PDB file of C-alpha atoms in Angstrom:
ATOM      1  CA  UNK A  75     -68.538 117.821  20.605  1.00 82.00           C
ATOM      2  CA  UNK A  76     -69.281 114.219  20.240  1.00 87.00           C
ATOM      3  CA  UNK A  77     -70.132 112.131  23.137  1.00 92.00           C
ATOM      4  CA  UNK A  78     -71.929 109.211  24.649  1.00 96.00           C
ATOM      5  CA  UNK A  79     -73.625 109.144  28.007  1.00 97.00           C
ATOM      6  CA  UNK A  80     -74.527 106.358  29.537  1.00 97.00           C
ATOM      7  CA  UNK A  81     -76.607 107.636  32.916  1.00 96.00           C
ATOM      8  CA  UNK A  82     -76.419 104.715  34.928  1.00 96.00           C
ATOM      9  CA  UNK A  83     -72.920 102.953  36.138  1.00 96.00           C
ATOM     10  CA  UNK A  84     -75.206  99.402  37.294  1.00 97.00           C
ATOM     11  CA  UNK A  85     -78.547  98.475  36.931  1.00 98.00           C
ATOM     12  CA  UNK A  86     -80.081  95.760  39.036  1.00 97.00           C
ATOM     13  CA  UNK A  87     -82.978  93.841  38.087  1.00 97.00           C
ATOM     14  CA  UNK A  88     -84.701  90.622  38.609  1.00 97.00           C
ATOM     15  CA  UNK A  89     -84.927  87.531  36.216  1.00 97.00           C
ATOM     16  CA  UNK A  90     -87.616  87.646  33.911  1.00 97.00           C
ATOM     17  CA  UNK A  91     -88.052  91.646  33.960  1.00 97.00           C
ATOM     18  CA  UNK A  92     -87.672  93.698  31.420  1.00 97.00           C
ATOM     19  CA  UNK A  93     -84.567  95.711  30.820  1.00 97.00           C
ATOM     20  CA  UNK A  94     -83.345  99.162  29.381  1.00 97.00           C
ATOM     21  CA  UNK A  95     -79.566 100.412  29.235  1.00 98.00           C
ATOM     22  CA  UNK A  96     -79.990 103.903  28.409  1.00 98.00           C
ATOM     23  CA  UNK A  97     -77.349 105.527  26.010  1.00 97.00           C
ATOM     24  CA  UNK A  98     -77.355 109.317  25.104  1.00 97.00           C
ATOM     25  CA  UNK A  99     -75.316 110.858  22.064  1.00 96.00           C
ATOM     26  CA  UNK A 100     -74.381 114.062  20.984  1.00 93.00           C
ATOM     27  CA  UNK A 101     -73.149 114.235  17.319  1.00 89.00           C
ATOM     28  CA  UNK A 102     -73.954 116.493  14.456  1.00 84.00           C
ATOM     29  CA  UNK A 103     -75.535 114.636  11.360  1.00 82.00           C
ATOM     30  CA  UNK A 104     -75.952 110.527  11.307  1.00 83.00           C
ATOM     31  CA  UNK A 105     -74.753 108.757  13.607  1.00 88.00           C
ATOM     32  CA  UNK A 106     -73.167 105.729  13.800  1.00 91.00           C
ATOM     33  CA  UNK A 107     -74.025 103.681  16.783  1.00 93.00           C
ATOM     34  CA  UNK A 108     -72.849 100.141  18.588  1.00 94.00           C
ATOM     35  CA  UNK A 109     -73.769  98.354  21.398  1.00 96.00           C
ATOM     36  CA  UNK A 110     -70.897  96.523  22.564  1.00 96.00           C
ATOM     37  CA  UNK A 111     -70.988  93.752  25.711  1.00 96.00           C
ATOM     38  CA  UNK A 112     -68.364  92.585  28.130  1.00 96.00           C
ATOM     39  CA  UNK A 113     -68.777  89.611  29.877  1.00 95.00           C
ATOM     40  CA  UNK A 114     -66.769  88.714  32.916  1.00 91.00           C
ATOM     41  CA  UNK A 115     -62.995  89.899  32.159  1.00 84.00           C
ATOM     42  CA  UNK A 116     -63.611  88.900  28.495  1.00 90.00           C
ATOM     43  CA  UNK A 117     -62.834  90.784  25.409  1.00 92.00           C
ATOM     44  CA  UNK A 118     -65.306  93.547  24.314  1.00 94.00           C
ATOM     45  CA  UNK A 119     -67.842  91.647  22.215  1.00 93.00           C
ATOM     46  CA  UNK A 120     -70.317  93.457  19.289  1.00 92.00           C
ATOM     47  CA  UNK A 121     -73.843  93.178  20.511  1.00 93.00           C
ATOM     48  CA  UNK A 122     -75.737  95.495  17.813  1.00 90.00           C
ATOM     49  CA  UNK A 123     -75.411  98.003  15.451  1.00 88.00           C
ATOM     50  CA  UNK A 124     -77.644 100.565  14.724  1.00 84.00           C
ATOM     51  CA  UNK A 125     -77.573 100.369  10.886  1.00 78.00           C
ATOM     52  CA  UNK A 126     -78.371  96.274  11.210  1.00 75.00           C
ATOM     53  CA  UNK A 127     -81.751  96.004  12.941  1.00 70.00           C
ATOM     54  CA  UNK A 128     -80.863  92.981  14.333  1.00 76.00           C
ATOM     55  CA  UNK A 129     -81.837  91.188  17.463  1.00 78.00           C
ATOM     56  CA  UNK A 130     -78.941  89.630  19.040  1.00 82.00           C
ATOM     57  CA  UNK A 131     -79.665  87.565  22.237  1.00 89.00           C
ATOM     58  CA  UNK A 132     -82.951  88.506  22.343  1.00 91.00           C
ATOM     59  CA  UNK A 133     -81.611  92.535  22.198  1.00 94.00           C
ATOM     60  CA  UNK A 134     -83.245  95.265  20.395  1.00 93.00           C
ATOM     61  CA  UNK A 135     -81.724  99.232  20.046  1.00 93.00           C
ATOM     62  CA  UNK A 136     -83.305 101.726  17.966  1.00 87.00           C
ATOM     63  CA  UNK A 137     -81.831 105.243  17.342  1.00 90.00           C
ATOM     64  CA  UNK A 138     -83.948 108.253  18.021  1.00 91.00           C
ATOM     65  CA  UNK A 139     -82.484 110.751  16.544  1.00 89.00           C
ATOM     66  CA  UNK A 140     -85.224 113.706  18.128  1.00 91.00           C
ATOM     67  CA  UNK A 141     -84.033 112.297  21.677  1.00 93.00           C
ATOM     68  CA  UNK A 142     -80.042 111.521  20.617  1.00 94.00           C
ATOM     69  CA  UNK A 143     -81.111 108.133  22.127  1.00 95.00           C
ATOM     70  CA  UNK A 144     -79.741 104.701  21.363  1.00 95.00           C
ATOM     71  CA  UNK A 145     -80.761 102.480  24.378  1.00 96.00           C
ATOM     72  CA  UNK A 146     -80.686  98.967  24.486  1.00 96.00           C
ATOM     73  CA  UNK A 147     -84.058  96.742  25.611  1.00 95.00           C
ATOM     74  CA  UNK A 148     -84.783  93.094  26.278  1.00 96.00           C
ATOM     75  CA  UNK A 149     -88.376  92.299  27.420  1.00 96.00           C
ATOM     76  CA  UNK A 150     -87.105  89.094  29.740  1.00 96.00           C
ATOM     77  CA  UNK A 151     -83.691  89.716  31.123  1.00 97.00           C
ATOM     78  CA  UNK A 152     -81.610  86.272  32.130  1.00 97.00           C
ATOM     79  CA  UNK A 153     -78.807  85.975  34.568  1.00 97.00           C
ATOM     80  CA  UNK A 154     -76.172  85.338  31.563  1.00 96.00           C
ATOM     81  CA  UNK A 155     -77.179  88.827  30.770  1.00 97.00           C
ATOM     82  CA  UNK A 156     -75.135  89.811  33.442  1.00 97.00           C
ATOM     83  CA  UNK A 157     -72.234  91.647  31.664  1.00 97.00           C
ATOM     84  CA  UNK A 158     -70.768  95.316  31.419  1.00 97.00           C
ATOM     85  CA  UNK A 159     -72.422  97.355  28.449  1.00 97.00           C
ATOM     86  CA  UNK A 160     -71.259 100.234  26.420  1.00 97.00           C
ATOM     87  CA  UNK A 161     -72.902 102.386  23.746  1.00 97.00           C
ATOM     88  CA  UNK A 162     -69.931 103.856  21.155  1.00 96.00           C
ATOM     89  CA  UNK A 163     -70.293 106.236  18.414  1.00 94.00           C
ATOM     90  CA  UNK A 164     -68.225 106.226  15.553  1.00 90.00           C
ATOM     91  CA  UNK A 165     -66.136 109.674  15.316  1.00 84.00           C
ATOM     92  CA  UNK A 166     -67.165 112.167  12.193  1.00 75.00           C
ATOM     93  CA  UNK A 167     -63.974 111.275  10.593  1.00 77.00           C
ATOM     94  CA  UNK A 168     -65.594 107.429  11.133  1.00 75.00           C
ATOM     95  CA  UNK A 169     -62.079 106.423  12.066  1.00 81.00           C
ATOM     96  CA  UNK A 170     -62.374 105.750  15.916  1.00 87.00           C
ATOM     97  CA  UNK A 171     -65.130 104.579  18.370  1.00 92.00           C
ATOM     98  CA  UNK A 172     -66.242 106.895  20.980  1.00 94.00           C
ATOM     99  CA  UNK A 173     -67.351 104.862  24.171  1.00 95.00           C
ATOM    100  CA  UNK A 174     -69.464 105.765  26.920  1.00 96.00           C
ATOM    101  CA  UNK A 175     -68.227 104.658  30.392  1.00 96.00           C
ATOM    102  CA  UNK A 176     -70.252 101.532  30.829  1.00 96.00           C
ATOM    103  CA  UNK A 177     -73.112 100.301  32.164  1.00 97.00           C
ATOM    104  CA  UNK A 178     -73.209  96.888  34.737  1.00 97.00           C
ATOM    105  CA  UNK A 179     -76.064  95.016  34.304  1.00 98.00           C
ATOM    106  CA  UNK A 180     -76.644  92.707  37.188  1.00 98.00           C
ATOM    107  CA  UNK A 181     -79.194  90.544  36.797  1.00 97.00           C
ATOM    108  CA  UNK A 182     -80.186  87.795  39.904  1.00 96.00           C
ATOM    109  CA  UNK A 183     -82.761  85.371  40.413  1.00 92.00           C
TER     110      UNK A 183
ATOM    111  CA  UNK B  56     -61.958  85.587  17.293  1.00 56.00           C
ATOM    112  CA  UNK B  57     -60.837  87.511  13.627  1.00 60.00           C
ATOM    113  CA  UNK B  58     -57.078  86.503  14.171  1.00 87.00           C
ATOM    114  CA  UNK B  59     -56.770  88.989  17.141  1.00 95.00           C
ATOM    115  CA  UNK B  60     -54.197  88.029  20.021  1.00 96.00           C
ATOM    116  CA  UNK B  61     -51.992  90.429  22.207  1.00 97.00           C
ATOM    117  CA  UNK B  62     -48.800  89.767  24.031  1.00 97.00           C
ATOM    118  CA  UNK B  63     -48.168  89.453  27.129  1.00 97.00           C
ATOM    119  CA  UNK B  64     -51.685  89.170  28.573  1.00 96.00           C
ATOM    120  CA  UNK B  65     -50.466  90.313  31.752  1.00 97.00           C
ATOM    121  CA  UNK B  66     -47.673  91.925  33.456  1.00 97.00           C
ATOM    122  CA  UNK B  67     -46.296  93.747  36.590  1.00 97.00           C
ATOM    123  CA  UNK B  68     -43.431  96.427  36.100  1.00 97.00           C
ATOM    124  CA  UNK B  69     -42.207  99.122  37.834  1.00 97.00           C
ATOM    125  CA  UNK B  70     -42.182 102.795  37.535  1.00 97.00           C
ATOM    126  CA  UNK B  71     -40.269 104.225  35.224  1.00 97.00           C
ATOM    127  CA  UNK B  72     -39.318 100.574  33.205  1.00 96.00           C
ATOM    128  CA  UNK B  73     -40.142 101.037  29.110  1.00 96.00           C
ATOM    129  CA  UNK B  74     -42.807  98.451  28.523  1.00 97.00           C
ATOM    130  CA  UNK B  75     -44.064  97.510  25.617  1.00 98.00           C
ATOM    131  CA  UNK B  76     -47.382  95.588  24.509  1.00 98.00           C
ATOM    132  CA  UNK B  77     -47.915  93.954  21.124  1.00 98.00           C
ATOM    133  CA  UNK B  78     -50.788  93.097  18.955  1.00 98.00           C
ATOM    134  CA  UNK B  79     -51.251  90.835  15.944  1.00 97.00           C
ATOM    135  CA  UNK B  80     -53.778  90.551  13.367  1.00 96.00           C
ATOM    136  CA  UNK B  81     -54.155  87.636  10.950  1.00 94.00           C
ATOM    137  CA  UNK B  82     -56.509  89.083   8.422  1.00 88.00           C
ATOM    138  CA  UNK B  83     -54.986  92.101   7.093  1.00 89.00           C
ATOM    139  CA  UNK B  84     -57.404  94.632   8.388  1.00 92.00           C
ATOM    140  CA  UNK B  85     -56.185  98.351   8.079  1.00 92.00           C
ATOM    141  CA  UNK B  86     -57.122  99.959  10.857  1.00 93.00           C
ATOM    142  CA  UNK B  87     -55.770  98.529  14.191  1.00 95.00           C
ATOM    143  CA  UNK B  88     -56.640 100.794  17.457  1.00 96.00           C
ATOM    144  CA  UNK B  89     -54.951 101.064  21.011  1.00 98.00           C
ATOM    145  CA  UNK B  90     -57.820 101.797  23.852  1.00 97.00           C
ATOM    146  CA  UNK B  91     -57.671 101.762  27.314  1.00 97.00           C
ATOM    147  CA  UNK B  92     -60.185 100.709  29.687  1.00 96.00           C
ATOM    148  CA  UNK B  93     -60.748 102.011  33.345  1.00 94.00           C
ATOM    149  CA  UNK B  94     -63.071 101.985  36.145  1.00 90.00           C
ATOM    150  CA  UNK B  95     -65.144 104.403  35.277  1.00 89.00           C
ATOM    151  CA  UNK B  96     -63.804 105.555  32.230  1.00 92.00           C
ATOM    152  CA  UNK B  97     -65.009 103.243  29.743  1.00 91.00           C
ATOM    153  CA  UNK B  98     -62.664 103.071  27.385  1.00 94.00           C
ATOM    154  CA  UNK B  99     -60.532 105.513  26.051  1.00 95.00           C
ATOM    155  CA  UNK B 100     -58.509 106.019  22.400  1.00 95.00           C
ATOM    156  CA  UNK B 101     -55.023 105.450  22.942  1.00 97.00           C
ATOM    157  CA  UNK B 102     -53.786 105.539  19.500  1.00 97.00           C
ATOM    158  CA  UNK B 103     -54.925 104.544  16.100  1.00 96.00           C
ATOM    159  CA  UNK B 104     -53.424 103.537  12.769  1.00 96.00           C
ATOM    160  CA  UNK B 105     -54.712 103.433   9.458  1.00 93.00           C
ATOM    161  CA  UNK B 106     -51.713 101.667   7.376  1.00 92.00           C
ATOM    162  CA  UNK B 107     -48.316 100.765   7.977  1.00 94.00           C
ATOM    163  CA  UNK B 108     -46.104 103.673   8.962  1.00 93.00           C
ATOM    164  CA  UNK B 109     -49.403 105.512   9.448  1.00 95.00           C
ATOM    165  CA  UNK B 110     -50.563 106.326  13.140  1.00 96.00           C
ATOM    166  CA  UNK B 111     -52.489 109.561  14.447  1.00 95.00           C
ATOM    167  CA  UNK B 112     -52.836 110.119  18.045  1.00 95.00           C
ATOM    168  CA  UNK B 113     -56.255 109.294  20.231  1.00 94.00           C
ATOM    169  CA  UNK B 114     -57.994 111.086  23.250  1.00 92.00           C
ATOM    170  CA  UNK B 115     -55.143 110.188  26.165  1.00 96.00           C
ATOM    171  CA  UNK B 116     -51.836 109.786  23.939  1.00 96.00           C
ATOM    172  CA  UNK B 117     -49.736 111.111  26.444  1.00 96.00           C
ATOM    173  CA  UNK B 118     -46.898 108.857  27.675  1.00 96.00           C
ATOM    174  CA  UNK B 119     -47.577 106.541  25.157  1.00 98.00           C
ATOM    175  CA  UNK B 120     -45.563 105.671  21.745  1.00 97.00           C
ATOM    176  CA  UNK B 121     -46.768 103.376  18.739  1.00 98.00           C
ATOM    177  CA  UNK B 122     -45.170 102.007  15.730  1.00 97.00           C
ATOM    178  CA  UNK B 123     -46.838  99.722  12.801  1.00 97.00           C
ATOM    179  CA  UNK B 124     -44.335  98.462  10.608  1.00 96.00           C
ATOM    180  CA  UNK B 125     -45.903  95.585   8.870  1.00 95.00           C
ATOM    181  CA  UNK B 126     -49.700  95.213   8.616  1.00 95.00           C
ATOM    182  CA  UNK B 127     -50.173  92.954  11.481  1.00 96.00           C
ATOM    183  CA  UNK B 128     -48.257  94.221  14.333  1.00 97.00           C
ATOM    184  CA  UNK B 129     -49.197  97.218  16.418  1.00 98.00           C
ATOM    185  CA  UNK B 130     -47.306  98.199  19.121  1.00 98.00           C
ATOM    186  CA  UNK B 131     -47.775 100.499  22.065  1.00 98.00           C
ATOM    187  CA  UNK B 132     -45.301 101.496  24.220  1.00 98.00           C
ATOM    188  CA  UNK B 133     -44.418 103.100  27.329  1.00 97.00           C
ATOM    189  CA  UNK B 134     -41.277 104.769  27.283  1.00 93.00           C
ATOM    190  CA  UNK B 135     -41.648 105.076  31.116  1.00 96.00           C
ATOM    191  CA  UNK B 136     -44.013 103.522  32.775  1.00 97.00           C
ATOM    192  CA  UNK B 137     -45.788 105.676  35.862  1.00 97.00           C
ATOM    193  CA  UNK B 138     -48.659 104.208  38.303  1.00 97.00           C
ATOM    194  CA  UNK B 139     -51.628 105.933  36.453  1.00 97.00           C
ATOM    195  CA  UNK B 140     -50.894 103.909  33.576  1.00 98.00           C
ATOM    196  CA  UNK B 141     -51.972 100.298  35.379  1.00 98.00           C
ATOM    197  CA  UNK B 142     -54.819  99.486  33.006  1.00 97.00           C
ATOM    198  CA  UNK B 143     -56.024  96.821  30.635  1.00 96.00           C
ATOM    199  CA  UNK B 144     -55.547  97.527  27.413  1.00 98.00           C
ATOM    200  CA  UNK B 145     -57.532  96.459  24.051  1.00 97.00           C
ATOM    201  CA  UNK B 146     -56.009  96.126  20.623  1.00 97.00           C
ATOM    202  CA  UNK B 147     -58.998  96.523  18.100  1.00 96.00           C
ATOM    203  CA  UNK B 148     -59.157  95.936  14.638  1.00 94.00           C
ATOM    204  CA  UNK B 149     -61.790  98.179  12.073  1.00 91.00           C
ATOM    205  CA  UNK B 150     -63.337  94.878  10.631  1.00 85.00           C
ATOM    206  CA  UNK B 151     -65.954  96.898   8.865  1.00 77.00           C
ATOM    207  CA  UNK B 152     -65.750  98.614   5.256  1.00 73.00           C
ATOM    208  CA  UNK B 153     -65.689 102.364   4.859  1.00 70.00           C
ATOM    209  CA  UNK B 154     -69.073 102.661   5.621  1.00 73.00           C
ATOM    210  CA  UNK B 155     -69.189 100.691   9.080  1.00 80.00           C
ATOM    211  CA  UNK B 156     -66.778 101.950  11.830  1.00 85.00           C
ATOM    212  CA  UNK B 157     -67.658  97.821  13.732  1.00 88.00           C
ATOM    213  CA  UNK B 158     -64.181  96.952  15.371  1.00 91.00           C
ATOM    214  CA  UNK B 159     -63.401  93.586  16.884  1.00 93.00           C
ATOM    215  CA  UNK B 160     -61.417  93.474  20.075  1.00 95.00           C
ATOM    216  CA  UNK B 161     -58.691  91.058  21.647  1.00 96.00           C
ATOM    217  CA  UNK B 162     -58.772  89.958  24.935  1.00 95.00           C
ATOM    218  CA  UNK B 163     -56.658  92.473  26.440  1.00 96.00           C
ATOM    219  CA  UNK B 164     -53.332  92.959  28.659  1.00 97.00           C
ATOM    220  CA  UNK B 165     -54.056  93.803  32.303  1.00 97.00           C
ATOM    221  CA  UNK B 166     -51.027  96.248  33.340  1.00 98.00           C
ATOM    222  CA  UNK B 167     -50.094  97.076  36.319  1.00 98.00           C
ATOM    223  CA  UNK B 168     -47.389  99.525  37.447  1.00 97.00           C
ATOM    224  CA  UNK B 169     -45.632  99.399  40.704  1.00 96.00           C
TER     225      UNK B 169
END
C-alpha cells in the first residue's frame, strides 16, 4: 500500500536551532516525493521536490530510499518558519498526491 | 497564483441543503483535483479529473458528486450536505508534465455544515 507518515503532529523548537520534519513512505519502486508548506490559513504552497535538489528557504530533503525517508532539514530555523508541513507521494498511477497528515512547526524566540 | 480561484470561499449551510463549490483554472492544465483537509487528516483525495467529461473517484468519494464540462471548471458537489462534511476544501491543478505529479493549490473554501 502506499503511504506517508509523518510521526510527529507539532514540533517546537527555538530560533536559531536546527530543524527536522520527519516523513516516512511506503511505495514499491521510485518514488515521487513533495514537501508542501501551509502558512497560516493560506493555500498549500510547494516547498521541494525530491527530483529538484533544490534549497528553498534555506530547506533541504533528500530521499533515502534504504530508510523510505524523505525528511525535511534547515540548520537555523526562523519564526516565519512557523507553518503546517506535509510530505506527499505521488500515486503509482502518478495521477494523485498522497499526503501525510501534517506536521506544525512552531518555532518561538 | 497559476490562475487558480474557487467560489465561494466560505459558506454555512445546513444539513441536508445540495451545495456546490466551484473551481477555475486559467491555464488549461488537465488534471484538476478535489482534496479535503482536516484536523488530523491531512488532506484527503476527493475526486480527480483528467479531461473534460473525464473524472475517477479519490480516497473519501462518498457523498460527493463532480462534473468537468469545459477545461476550466471543476465542480464538487454535495447532493446533501451532512455535519461530517464541514471542511476546507482545495481545488488543485497537476501543473507538472507527465513525469512530475507537482500540483498547485487555491486558497480553499472553508465549509461548514449546520
Amino acid at each position: 500500500a502506499q503511504r506517508v507518515t509523518q510521526p510527529e503532529k507539532l514540533l517546537s523548537v527555538f530560533k536559531g536551532a536546527p530543524v527536522e520534519l520527519k516523513c516516512n513512505y511506503s511505495y514499491s519502486g521510485s518514488p515521487e516525493l513533495f514537501w508542501y508548506v501551509q502558512y497560516s490559513r493560506q493555500r498549500l504552497q510547494l516547498l521541494l521536490r525530491h527530483i529538484s535538489r533544490e534549497s528553498i528557504k534555506g530547506f533541504t530533503a533528500d530521499l533515502n530510499k534504504g530508510e523510505t525517508s524523505f525528511h525535511l532539514k534547515k540548520p537555523f530555523a526562523q519564526e516565519e518558519d512557523s507553518a503546517m508541513y506535509y510530505c506527499a507521494l505521488s500515486d503509482q498511477a502518478g495521477t494523485a498526491l498522497i499526503f501525510g497528515k501534517g506536521t506544525t512547526l512552531s518555532v518561538s524566540s | 497564483d497559476a490562475g487558480i480561484t474557487q467560489s465561494p470561499r466560505h459558506k454555512v449551510t445546513e444539513t441536508g441543503t445540495p451545495v456546490t463549490l466551484r473551481c477555475h483554472q486559467t491555464e488549461n492544465h488537465r488534471y484538476m483535483y478535489w482534496y479535503r483537509q482536516d484536523p488530523g487528516h491531512g488532506l484527503r483525495l476527493i475526486h480527480y479529473s483528467y479531461g473534460v467529461k473525464d473524472t475517477d473517484k479519490g480516497e473519501v468519494s462518498d457523498g460527493y458528486s463532480v462534473s468537468r464540462s469545459k477545461t476550466e471548471d471543476f465542480l464538487l458537489t454535495l447532493e446533501s450536505a451532512t455535519s461530517s462534511q464541514t471542511s476546507v476544501y482545495f481545488c488543485a491543478i497537476r501543473t507538472g508534465d507527465n513525469t512530475n505529479n507537482e500540483q498547485f493549490f487555491g486558497p480553499g473554501t472553508r465549509l461548514t455544515v449546520l
